[in-house]
Short mmCIF file of C-alpha atoms and ligand atoms in Angstrom, two decimals:
data_model
loop_
_atom_site.label_atom_id
_atom_site.label_comp_id
_atom_site.label_asym_id
_atom_site.label_seq_id
_atom_site.Cartn_x
_atom_site.Cartn_y
_atom_site.Cartn_z
CA MET S 1 0.00 0.00 0.00
CA ASP S 2 1.28 3.45 -0.91
CA ARG S 3 -0.52 5.92 1.32
CA ALA S 4 -0.43 9.16 -0.66
CA VAL S 5 -1.05 12.36 1.28
CA THR S 6 -2.25 15.21 -0.89
CA ASN S 7 -0.93 18.73 -1.05
CA GLN S 8 -3.56 20.03 1.37
CA THR S 9 -2.28 17.88 4.19
CA ILE S 10 1.51 17.90 3.75
CA GLY S 11 1.71 21.09 5.79
CA THR S 12 4.88 22.83 6.90
CA THR S 13 8.36 22.29 8.24
CA TRP S 14 8.48 21.43 11.95
CA ALA S 15 8.81 25.07 12.97
CA GLY S 16 6.25 26.30 10.43
CA THR S 17 8.93 28.28 8.58
CA HIS S 18 8.16 26.84 5.12
CA THR S 19 4.87 25.56 3.68
CA PHE S 20 5.43 22.61 1.36
CA GLY S 21 4.30 23.15 -2.20
CA ALA S 22 4.78 19.53 -3.34
CA ARG S 23 1.79 17.87 -4.99
CA GLN S 24 1.65 14.84 -2.76
CA LEU S 25 3.59 12.84 -0.20
CA HIS S 26 3.93 9.10 -0.77
CA VAL S 27 4.28 6.87 2.27
CA PRO S 28 4.92 3.38 0.84
CA HIS S 29 4.87 0.31 3.06
CA SER S 30 7.42 -1.79 1.17
CA LEU S 31 10.70 -1.27 -0.63
CA GLU S 32 9.15 -2.53 -3.89
CA GLN S 33 6.41 0.13 -3.70
CA ALA S 34 8.98 2.81 -2.91
CA ARG S 35 11.08 1.82 -5.91
CA GLN S 36 8.02 1.83 -8.18
CA VAL S 37 6.82 5.25 -6.98
CA ILE S 38 10.27 6.72 -7.62
CA ALA S 39 10.67 5.05 -11.03
CA ASP S 40 7.26 6.43 -12.07
CA ALA S 41 7.93 9.99 -10.89
CA THR S 42 9.31 12.80 -13.01
CA ARG S 43 10.11 14.93 -9.94
CA ILE S 44 10.31 13.49 -6.45
CA ARG S 45 12.30 14.16 -3.28
CA ALA S 46 12.80 12.45 0.05
CA LEU S 47 11.23 13.99 3.12
CA GLY S 48 12.78 13.34 6.52
CA SER S 49 11.31 14.52 9.81
CA ARG S 50 11.05 18.08 8.35
CA HIS S 51 13.27 19.74 10.92
CA SER S 52 15.00 21.88 8.31
CA PHE S 53 13.87 25.49 8.31
CA ASN S 54 13.96 26.37 4.61
CA ASP S 55 12.63 24.90 1.35
CA LEU S 56 15.46 22.36 1.02
CA ALA S 57 13.22 19.30 1.40
CA ASP S 58 10.41 20.55 -0.86
CA SER S 59 9.72 19.23 -4.36
CA PRO S 60 8.19 20.70 -7.53
CA GLY S 61 6.50 17.31 -7.95
CA ASP S 62 6.09 14.67 -5.26
CA LEU S 63 7.66 13.84 -1.90
CA ILE S 64 8.30 10.40 -0.47
CA SER S 65 8.92 9.20 3.07
CA LEU S 66 10.23 5.68 3.66
CA ARG S 67 9.37 5.75 7.37
CA GLU S 68 6.77 2.93 6.99
CA VAL S 69 9.08 0.66 4.96
CA PRO S 70 10.34 -2.12 7.25
CA LEU S 71 14.16 -2.11 7.27
CA PRO S 72 15.37 -3.79 10.48
CA LEU S 73 18.52 -2.72 12.29
CA GLU S 74 21.52 -4.98 11.58
CA VAL S 75 24.47 -4.73 13.95
CA ASP S 76 27.78 -6.25 12.96
CA ALA S 77 29.75 -6.43 16.20
CA ALA S 78 32.86 -7.78 14.47
CA SER S 79 33.29 -4.74 12.23
CA GLY S 80 31.78 -2.25 14.73
CA THR S 81 29.12 -1.12 12.28
CA ALA S 82 25.34 -0.92 12.17
CA LEU S 83 23.09 -0.85 9.12
CA VAL S 84 20.31 1.56 10.05
CA HIS S 85 16.99 2.61 8.51
CA GLY S 86 17.63 6.12 7.20
CA SER S 87 14.09 7.37 7.64
CA LEU S 88 13.81 6.50 11.32
CA THR S 89 14.82 9.04 13.93
CA TYR S 90 18.04 8.80 15.90
CA GLY S 91 15.84 8.44 18.97
CA ALA S 92 14.04 5.40 17.53
CA VAL S 93 17.25 3.63 16.53
CA ALA S 94 19.39 4.57 19.54
CA GLU S 95 17.68 2.42 22.15
CA GLN S 96 17.82 -0.67 19.90
CA LEU S 97 21.48 -0.01 19.20
CA ASP S 98 22.19 0.49 22.89
CA ALA S 99 20.41 -2.76 23.72
CA ALA S 100 22.80 -4.48 21.31
CA GLY S 101 25.72 -2.96 23.26
CA PHE S 102 26.63 -0.13 20.90
CA ALA S 103 26.49 3.66 20.67
CA MET S 104 26.77 6.35 18.03
CA PRO S 105 29.76 8.63 18.49
CA ALA S 106 27.78 11.87 18.13
CA LEU S 107 24.23 13.15 18.22
CA ALA S 108 22.68 16.52 17.41
CA SER S 109 20.90 18.67 19.98
CA LEU S 110 17.72 16.67 19.39
CA PRO S 111 17.06 12.96 18.73
CA HIS S 112 13.81 13.73 16.86
CA ILE S 113 15.46 14.11 13.43
CA SER S 114 15.65 11.34 10.82
CA ILE S 115 19.07 9.82 10.29
CA ALA S 116 19.11 10.25 6.50
CA GLY S 117 17.78 13.81 6.79
CA ALA S 118 20.47 14.75 9.29
CA VAL S 119 23.23 13.13 7.26
CA ALA S 120 21.99 14.85 4.08
CA THR S 121 22.67 18.31 5.58
CA ALA S 122 25.83 17.50 7.59
CA THR S 123 24.08 17.91 10.90
CA HIS S 124 26.49 17.99 13.84
CA GLY S 125 26.72 17.77 17.59
CA SER S 126 29.74 19.06 19.47
CA GLY S 127 33.21 17.95 20.52
CA ASP S 128 36.74 18.99 19.56
CA ARG S 129 37.54 15.45 18.46
CA THR S 130 34.05 14.50 17.27
CA PRO S 131 33.21 15.03 13.60
CA ASN S 132 29.66 15.65 12.42
CA LEU S 133 27.06 12.88 12.26
CA ALA S 134 27.61 12.15 8.56
CA ALA S 135 31.25 11.29 9.20
CA ALA S 136 30.13 8.06 10.91
CA VAL S 137 28.65 6.82 7.61
CA THR S 138 30.68 4.06 5.97
CA GLY S 139 28.11 2.93 3.39
CA VAL S 140 25.04 4.41 1.70
CA GLU S 141 22.17 2.55 0.03
CA LEU S 142 19.79 4.62 -2.08
CA ILE S 143 17.06 4.29 -4.67
CA ASP S 144 18.07 6.09 -7.87
CA ALA S 145 15.79 7.80 -10.37
CA ASP S 146 15.22 4.50 -12.23
CA GLY S 147 13.99 2.89 -9.03
CA GLU S 148 17.19 0.81 -8.75
CA LEU S 149 18.92 0.19 -5.43
CA ARG S 150 22.54 1.37 -5.39
CA TRP S 151 25.24 0.93 -2.76
CA PHE S 152 28.16 3.32 -2.18
CA GLU S 153 31.09 2.31 -0.01
CA ARG S 154 33.66 4.42 1.87
CA GLY S 155 36.88 4.32 -0.17
CA GLU S 156 35.13 4.78 -3.53
CA THR S 157 35.93 8.03 -5.35
CA ASP S 158 32.37 9.38 -5.28
CA PHE S 159 31.70 8.42 -1.69
CA PRO S 160 32.62 11.78 -0.06
CA GLY S 161 30.11 13.41 -2.43
CA VAL S 162 27.34 10.90 -1.86
CA VAL S 163 26.95 11.16 1.93
CA VAL S 164 26.04 14.84 2.45
CA ALA S 165 23.91 15.11 -0.66
CA LEU S 166 20.94 17.38 0.19
CA GLY S 167 18.58 14.73 -1.22
CA ALA S 168 19.91 15.45 -4.71
CA LEU S 169 21.17 11.96 -5.63
CA GLY S 170 18.30 9.68 -4.66
CA VAL S 171 16.25 8.43 -1.75
CA VAL S 172 18.42 6.87 0.94
CA THR S 173 17.09 3.59 2.28
CA ARG S 174 19.82 2.46 4.67
CA LEU S 175 23.08 3.84 6.01
CA ARG S 176 25.92 1.85 7.48
CA LEU S 177 27.35 3.67 10.50
CA ALA S 178 30.55 3.12 12.44
CA VAL S 179 29.49 2.51 16.04
CA GLU S 180 31.36 2.03 19.29
CA PRO S 181 30.71 0.13 22.52
CA THR S 182 27.91 1.74 24.49
CA PHE S 183 28.91 4.35 27.07
CA GLN S 184 27.38 6.59 29.68
CA VAL S 185 27.58 10.34 29.87
CA ARG S 186 27.18 12.90 32.66
CA GLN S 187 26.10 16.42 31.95
CA ASP S 188 27.05 19.50 33.98
CA VAL S 189 26.00 23.09 33.34
CA LEU S 190 28.06 26.13 34.30
CA ASN S 191 26.55 29.60 34.72
CA GLY S 192 28.21 32.98 34.87
CA VAL S 193 31.36 32.34 32.83
CA ARG S 194 32.62 35.73 31.69
CA TRP S 195 33.29 36.65 28.07
CA GLU S 196 36.91 37.45 28.87
CA THR S 197 37.38 33.89 30.08
CA VAL S 198 35.72 32.48 26.97
CA THR S 199 37.97 34.42 24.65
CA GLU S 200 41.17 33.93 26.67
CA ARG S 201 40.60 30.21 27.35
CA PHE S 202 38.48 29.14 24.38
CA ASP S 203 40.46 25.99 23.58
CA GLU S 204 40.51 24.94 27.24
CA ILE S 205 36.75 25.35 27.50
CA THR S 206 35.88 23.43 24.34
CA SER S 207 38.23 20.61 25.33
CA ALA S 208 36.94 20.41 28.91
CA ALA S 209 34.54 17.57 28.05
CA HIS S 210 33.65 15.07 25.33
CA SER S 211 31.06 17.55 24.07
CA VAL S 212 30.78 21.23 24.98
CA SER S 213 28.18 23.87 24.13
CA ILE S 214 28.38 27.56 25.00
CA PHE S 215 24.98 29.29 25.13
CA THR S 216 24.79 33.06 25.00
CA ARG S 217 22.44 35.94 24.25
CA TRP S 218 25.49 38.20 23.76
CA ALA S 219 25.08 40.10 27.01
CA GLU S 220 28.00 42.50 27.61
CA ASP S 221 29.70 40.71 30.46
CA ALA S 222 28.95 37.00 30.76
CA ILE S 223 27.57 34.17 28.69
CA ASP S 224 24.49 32.24 29.90
CA GLN S 225 25.58 28.60 30.14
CA VAL S 226 28.34 26.15 29.32
CA TRP S 227 27.06 22.57 28.89
CA LEU S 228 29.72 19.93 29.53
CA LYS S 229 28.96 16.36 28.48
CA SER S 230 31.61 14.05 29.96
CA ARG S 231 32.03 10.35 29.35
CA GLU S 232 31.65 8.08 32.36
CA ASP S 233 35.34 7.90 33.18
CA SER S 234 35.72 11.68 33.53
CA ALA S 235 34.10 14.68 35.23
CA PRO S 236 34.64 18.43 34.90
CA THR S 237 37.58 19.63 36.95
CA GLU S 238 37.54 23.32 36.04
CA LEU S 239 34.65 25.79 36.39
CA PHE S 240 36.25 28.65 34.39
CA GLY S 241 35.16 31.19 36.99
CA GLY S 242 31.52 30.11 36.70
CA ARG S 243 29.36 28.09 39.07
CA ILE S 244 27.77 24.68 38.62
CA ALA S 245 24.01 24.89 38.14
CA THR S 246 22.18 23.10 40.91
CA GLU S 247 18.96 22.52 38.94
CA ASP S 248 18.35 21.36 35.37
CA GLN S 249 18.21 24.22 32.86
CA HIS S 250 16.88 24.75 29.35
CA PRO S 251 19.22 26.43 26.86
CA ILE S 252 16.52 29.03 26.21
CA LEU S 253 15.98 30.75 29.53
CA GLY S 254 12.34 30.69 30.60
CA ILE S 255 11.47 27.37 28.95
CA ASP S 256 10.72 24.41 31.24
CA ALA S 257 13.81 22.25 31.80
CA ILE S 258 11.58 19.14 31.71
CA ASN S 259 12.26 19.21 27.95
CA ALA S 260 16.03 19.06 28.45
CA THR S 261 18.19 16.00 29.09
CA HIS S 262 19.21 15.54 32.71
CA GLN S 263 22.12 17.51 34.09
CA GLY S 264 23.62 17.80 37.57
CA GLY S 265 26.29 15.18 36.88
CA LEU S 266 23.75 12.35 36.72
CA LEU S 267 25.13 9.54 34.56
CA GLY S 268 22.81 8.29 31.83
CA PRO S 269 22.92 6.50 28.49
CA TRP S 270 24.69 8.28 25.62
CA TYR S 271 21.42 8.77 23.70
CA ASP S 272 19.80 10.57 26.65
CA ARG S 273 22.70 12.93 27.37
CA LEU S 274 24.45 13.79 24.08
CA PRO S 275 21.32 15.59 22.80
CA HIS S 276 20.18 18.65 24.75
CA PHE S 277 16.52 17.76 24.30
CA ARG S 278 14.67 14.64 25.39
CA MET S 279 12.91 12.32 22.97
CA GLY S 280 9.15 12.64 23.48
CA PHE S 281 9.45 16.26 24.62
CA THR S 282 9.55 19.53 22.67
CA PRO S 283 13.04 20.37 21.44
CA SER S 284 14.19 24.00 21.52
CA ASN S 285 11.15 26.31 21.49
CA GLY S 286 9.13 25.37 18.41
CA THR S 287 8.23 28.96 17.64
CA GLU S 288 11.52 29.93 16.06
CA ILE S 289 13.78 30.27 13.04
CA GLN S 290 17.34 28.95 13.06
CA SER S 291 20.55 29.97 11.26
CA GLU S 292 24.07 28.66 11.68
CA TYR S 293 27.53 29.52 10.34
CA LEU S 294 30.57 27.26 10.56
CA LEU S 295 34.16 28.39 10.23
CA ASP S 296 37.72 27.27 10.83
CA ARG S 297 38.11 27.02 14.59
CA ARG S 298 41.39 28.95 14.43
CA HIS S 299 39.19 32.02 13.94
CA ALA S 300 36.86 31.29 16.85
CA VAL S 301 37.96 34.15 19.09
CA ASP S 302 38.11 36.69 16.24
CA ALA S 303 34.63 35.62 15.16
CA ILE S 304 33.34 36.04 18.71
CA GLN S 305 34.77 39.57 18.76
CA ALA S 306 33.17 40.32 15.38
CA LEU S 307 29.79 39.12 16.65
CA ARG S 308 30.12 41.06 19.90
CA GLU S 309 30.61 44.17 17.77
CA ILE S 310 27.22 43.68 16.08
CA ARG S 311 25.44 42.42 19.20
CA GLU S 312 22.98 45.35 19.15
CA GLN S 313 21.62 44.05 15.86
CA LEU S 314 21.26 40.52 17.19
CA VAL S 315 19.94 40.67 20.72
CA GLY S 316 16.34 41.75 20.13
CA LEU S 317 15.78 38.93 17.67
CA LEU S 318 17.66 36.21 19.45
CA GLN S 319 16.29 33.50 21.73
CA VAL S 320 19.75 32.03 22.15
CA CYS S 321 23.05 31.49 20.33
CA GLU S 322 25.06 28.27 20.69
CA ILE S 323 28.78 27.90 20.04
CA ARG S 324 30.07 24.38 19.38
CA THR S 325 33.17 22.78 17.87
CA MET S 326 33.68 19.71 15.71
CA ALA S 327 36.49 17.85 14.02
CA ALA S 328 37.17 18.11 10.29
CA ASP S 329 35.81 15.56 7.82
CA ASP S 330 36.27 14.80 4.11
CA LEU S 331 32.66 15.09 2.91
CA TRP S 332 32.39 17.53 0.02
CA LEU S 333 29.32 19.46 1.14
CA SER S 334 29.98 19.23 4.85
CA ALA S 335 30.37 22.58 6.56
CA ALA S 336 33.34 20.98 8.40
CA TYR S 337 35.01 19.86 5.13
CA GLU S 338 38.76 19.75 5.70
CA ARG S 339 38.77 22.11 8.65
CA ASP S 340 38.40 21.71 12.39
CA THR S 341 35.35 23.83 12.92
CA VAL S 342 33.59 26.19 15.26
CA ALA S 343 29.86 26.69 14.71
CA PHE S 344 27.81 29.74 15.66
CA HIS S 345 24.15 28.81 15.85
CA PHE S 346 21.29 31.32 16.21
CA THR S 347 17.78 30.50 17.43
CA TRP S 348 15.77 33.55 16.39
CA PHE S 349 12.27 34.56 17.35
CA ARG S 350 9.92 33.65 14.52
CA GLU S 351 9.98 37.07 12.89
CA PRO S 352 10.77 36.22 9.27
CA GLU S 353 11.19 39.74 7.92
CA ALA S 354 13.48 40.83 10.73
CA VAL S 355 15.55 37.66 10.41
CA HIS S 356 15.88 38.15 6.64
CA ALA S 357 17.02 41.71 7.34
CA VAL S 358 19.71 40.78 9.89
CA LEU S 359 21.28 37.85 8.00
CA PRO S 360 23.31 39.96 5.52
CA ALA S 361 24.90 41.92 8.40
CA LEU S 362 25.68 38.69 10.19
CA GLU S 363 27.22 37.19 7.06
CA ARG S 364 29.28 40.35 6.49
CA ALA S 365 30.64 40.10 10.02
CA LEU S 366 31.64 36.45 9.47
CA ALA S 367 32.79 36.79 5.84
CA PRO S 368 36.48 37.34 6.74
CA PHE S 369 36.43 33.82 8.20
CA ASP S 370 34.90 32.09 5.13
CA ALA S 371 31.88 31.05 7.13
CA ARG S 372 29.78 28.26 5.64
CA PRO S 373 26.04 28.26 6.33
CA HIS S 374 24.17 25.18 7.60
CA TRP S 375 22.23 23.84 4.58
CA GLY S 376 19.03 23.23 6.55
CA LYS S 377 18.74 26.61 8.23
CA TRP S 378 18.11 30.17 7.04
CA PHE S 379 20.91 32.06 5.33
CA ALA S 380 21.23 34.92 2.83
CA MET S 381 24.28 33.73 0.88
CA ASP S 382 23.71 33.23 -2.85
CA ARG S 383 25.12 30.68 -5.26
CA SER S 384 28.43 32.46 -5.84
CA GLY S 385 28.93 32.99 -2.12
CA LEU S 386 28.39 29.28 -1.52
CA GLU S 387 30.83 28.42 -4.30
CA GLN S 388 33.50 30.43 -2.53
CA VAL S 389 33.17 28.65 0.78
CA PHE S 390 32.31 25.10 -0.32
CA PRO S 391 35.33 24.24 -2.53
CA ARG S 392 33.90 20.92 -3.78
CA ILE S 393 30.50 22.22 -4.89
CA GLY S 394 31.57 21.89 -8.55
CA ASP S 395 32.49 18.23 -8.04
CA PHE S 396 29.14 17.68 -6.39
CA ARG S 397 27.39 19.27 -9.37
CA ASP S 398 29.18 16.85 -11.74
CA LEU S 399 28.26 13.92 -9.51
CA ALA S 400 24.58 14.92 -9.45
CA GLY S 401 24.67 15.29 -13.24
CA ARG S 402 26.00 11.74 -13.57
CA LEU S 403 23.76 10.05 -10.99
CA ASP S 404 20.57 11.98 -11.75
CA PRO S 405 20.88 13.22 -15.35
CA ALA S 406 17.14 13.87 -15.73
CA GLY S 407 17.03 16.01 -12.57
CA THR S 408 14.38 13.83 -10.91
CA PHE S 409 15.60 14.84 -7.42
CA ARG S 410 16.09 18.55 -8.13
CA ASN S 411 14.03 21.35 -6.67
CA ASP S 412 14.05 25.13 -6.59
CA TYR S 413 16.55 25.28 -3.68
CA LEU S 414 19.06 23.09 -5.52
CA ASP S 415 18.56 24.93 -8.84
CA ARG S 416 18.94 28.31 -7.14
CA LEU S 417 21.92 27.55 -4.91
CA VAL S 418 23.79 24.38 -5.78
CA LEU S 419 23.26 22.59 -9.12
C1 FAD P 501 15.00 22.08 17.18
C2 FAD P 501 16.07 21.79 16.18
C3 FAD P 501 17.36 21.55 16.61
C4 FAD P 501 18.37 21.30 15.67
N1 FAD P 501 19.61 21.01 16.14
C5 FAD P 501 20.61 20.80 15.26
C6 FAD P 501 21.91 20.48 15.72
O1 FAD P 501 22.15 20.28 16.90
N2 FAD P 501 22.90 20.36 14.80
C7 FAD P 501 22.68 20.56 13.47
O2 FAD P 501 23.62 20.48 12.68
N3 FAD P 501 21.42 20.78 12.99
C8 FAD P 501 20.40 20.90 13.87
N4 FAD P 501 19.13 21.11 13.39
C9 FAD P 501 18.90 21.09 11.94
C10 FAD P 501 18.53 19.67 11.48
O3 FAD P 501 19.37 18.72 12.06
C11 FAD P 501 18.67 19.53 9.97
O4 FAD P 501 17.89 20.47 9.33
C12 FAD P 501 18.34 18.12 9.47
O5 FAD P 501 18.61 18.04 8.09
C13 FAD P 501 16.90 17.74 9.72
O6 FAD P 501 16.68 16.39 9.39
P1 FAD P 501 15.24 15.94 8.87
O7 FAD P 501 15.14 14.47 8.98
O8 FAD P 501 14.19 16.73 9.54
O9 FAD P 501 15.34 16.31 7.34
P2 FAD P 501 14.36 17.20 6.44
O10 FAD P 501 14.37 18.59 6.95
O11 FAD P 501 13.06 16.52 6.30
O12 FAD P 501 15.16 17.13 5.05
C14 FAD P 501 16.44 17.69 4.97
C15 FAD P 501 17.14 17.18 3.72
O13 FAD P 501 17.38 15.78 3.86
C16 FAD P 501 16.93 15.11 2.71
N5 FAD P 501 16.49 13.76 3.09
C17 FAD P 501 15.66 13.42 4.10
N6 FAD P 501 15.48 12.08 4.10
C18 FAD P 501 16.20 11.59 3.07
C19 FAD P 501 16.39 10.30 2.52
N7 FAD P 501 15.81 9.21 3.04
N8 FAD P 501 17.17 10.17 1.43
C20 FAD P 501 17.77 11.24 0.87
N9 FAD P 501 17.63 12.49 1.35
C21 FAD P 501 16.85 12.66 2.43
C22 FAD P 501 15.76 15.95 2.21
O14 FAD P 501 15.49 15.70 0.84
C23 FAD P 501 16.32 17.33 2.43
O15 FAD P 501 17.19 17.67 1.38
C24 FAD P 501 18.09 21.33 14.29
C25 FAD P 501 16.78 21.56 13.85
C26 FAD P 501 15.77 21.76 14.79
C27 FAD P 501 14.38 21.97 14.32
#
């Protein structure tokens, strides 16, 4: 059965920031149906859990979600890999993986996102030595425009172009991920760390735990919170002049901490500590727009100074800003391609016109650092700007031309900005 949802009921992105214009959404219940739907379509794109904020996932024709196609988890303990269903959420797969004794090395701030959707946009968590989520992928299975299943393996020439692919190469069925033995994590939150300490001791702060997030609303003197996620064999030893929070906090001040993963040094499973937000609860705010810019971490302190200089333009619109780091990878369209990275994330109030107006100023402030925008969030940069900061975009264009010559998986976003 292919349950087709018509245009009237597809609705919007999770945050309501884009209304889908696609004709219909197919929700097939078997791989054979999925392949047939795709082979029959002239324009079709994969839809994940719709947590992107722009029109990236939309289609001028149809959409398809494989979430109802049964593709069981297969763990190969000998090679330390797991073959996962791309259209399930990290949250849905994590507990099964944990029960089998394994963990994923990184998770984003929320477990609600689909694995293939997150990988497609180079979604990341945080950690000086932790690359983004897509870097764990060692094999990709997708349905191409002819409805044929294709497998791509790490080590093949095209592989670094196939993983972070913005849905442009086909509909991913399964991904093989490198996994590691399951581990526990404790989470501690610091309040009151001063800006001077952040800029003078940036590398010490970001290396103080397995995963570190700095939350700020760009107040003059101090940041709001530092979240330290430490693996079971370690605990924070340095408070950087701040104080340990005694109660759980939400990154956006004023929102109930019930939605956040437990803090206060309480050990818990990796999948319930690496994300900031708990599965089954509302992540972030919900009424929001997000933007994010990623640059070489060598420029972190200069970029902080540049943003502090334009803070007056940011503060009224900002619910919170998050600063994270991640290790370099080799994936062509990854915002961490070939550079250890610092990411500046902005959760704005949902005021579209004001956000559109501030983005050019923000991008000007970060331009000296060749900042790359997050593909799934709002940005102002045009095609030529993207070409300057994503050096392999031309190779990706050639790859898409070879794998999808008829443009079955193209949409307005890709035509406008990438292909
Ligand atoms: C509250 C919130 C917090 C967030 N936190 C983070 C964070 O911590 N770090 C970060 O980097 N980002 C973060 N994001 C952004 C989010 O991770 C990305 O936008 C991600 O791509 C969303 O995944 P999705 O499954 O919702 O994909 P969608 O938004 O549905 O689709 C995104 C892209 O993936 C493609 N796609 C989806 N499924 C498939 C498939 N099966 N095959 C091929 N292509 C596919 C789509 O075609 C589209 O191009 C956050 C977003 C929200 C709403």
